């Protein structure tokens, strides 16, 4: 019975988000790369629950994803897709910003 109680207490914690900048960097590097069509990069990030600003103005498409942390507030992951200087429809560079977390306590 005690084992069952410990398992029941641990399950809600199993899905908790922990801040890991290196993991985010590796994920983004595997998902989007400079030289790919901007539309394809945005689609790939949206599949992974990112919300992207698809305005045609400016040279940067900002993509963010909010991750909830148990009792500690939310964290925002941000990836900037910088358009190529030669073509506005191509990713020229990918900038992965530092994960920002709200301080709930």
C-alpha positions in Angstrom: 0.0 0.0 0.0 2.8 2.4 0.8 4.4 1.8 -2.6 1.1 2.7 -4.3 0.8 5.9 -2.3 4.4 6.9 -3.2 3.7 6.2 -6.9 0.5 8.3 -6.7 2.4 11.2 -5.2 5.2 11.0 -7.8 3.1 10.8 -11.0 2.1 14.5 -11.0 5.8 15.4 -10.7 6.8 13.2 -13.6 5.6 15.7 -16.2 7.1 18.8 -14.5 9.1 21.2 -16.7 12.6 21.9 -15.7 14.7 24.7 -17.3 17.3 23.3 -19.6 18.8 25.8 -22.0 21.1 23.2 -23.6 18.2 20.9 -24.3 16.3 23.7 -26.0 19.3 24.6 -28.1 19.7 21.0 -29.3 16.0 20.7 -30.0 16.0 23.9 -32.1 19.2 23.0 -33.9 17.6 19.6 -34.9 14.3 21.3 -35.9 15.2 24.5 -37.9 18.4 25.5 -39.7 19.6 28.6 -41.6 18.8 28.2 -45.3 15.5 26.5 -44.9 12.3 28.2 -46.1 10.9 30.5 -43.4 7.4 28.9 -43.8 8.8 25.4 -43.2 10.7 26.6 -40.1 7.5 28.2 -38.6 5.5 25.1 -39.4 8.0 22.9 -37.6 8.0 25.1 -34.5 4.2 25.3 -34.4 4.0 21.5 -34.4 6.1 21.7 -31.2 3.6 24.2 -29.6 5.5 27.4 -30.4 3.4 30.4 -31.3 5.1 32.4 -34.1 4.6 36.0 -35.1 4.2 35.7 -38.9 4.1 39.4 -39.7 5.9 40.2 -43.0 7.2 43.5 -41.5 10.7 43.5 -40.1 13.5 41.0 -40.4 12.7 38.7 -37.4 10.0 36.2 -36.8 9.6 35.7 -33.0 8.5 32.2 -31.8 7.6 31.5 -28.2 6.4 28.6 -26.2 5.2 28.7 -22.6 6.0 25.9 -20.2 4.2 25.5 -16.9 6.1 24.6 -13.8 4.4 23.1 -10.8 3.7 25.8 -8.2 6.5 28.0 -9.5 5.0 29.9 -12.4 5.6 29.6 -16.1 8.7 29.7 -18.3 8.9 31.2 -21.8 11.1 29.7 -24.4 11.9 32.0 -27.3 13.4 31.4 -30.7 14.0 34.2 -33.2 14.1 33.3 -36.9 16.2 36.0 -38.6 15.3 36.4 -42.3 18.1 36.1 -44.9 19.3 39.4 -46.3 19.0 37.9 -49.8 15.5 36.5 -49.4 12.8 37.4 -46.9 11.3 33.9 -47.3 14.5 32.1 -46.1 15.9 31.7 -42.6 19.3 33.4 -42.4 20.0 32.7 -38.8 18.4 31.2 -35.7 18.8 33.0 -32.3 17.8 31.0 -29.2 17.2 33.4 -26.4 17.6 32.6 -22.7 14.6 30.9 -21.1 12.7 33.4 -18.9 10.7 32.2 -15.9 8.2 34.1 -13.8 9.0 34.1 -10.1 5.8 33.1 -8.4 7.3 33.0 -4.9 
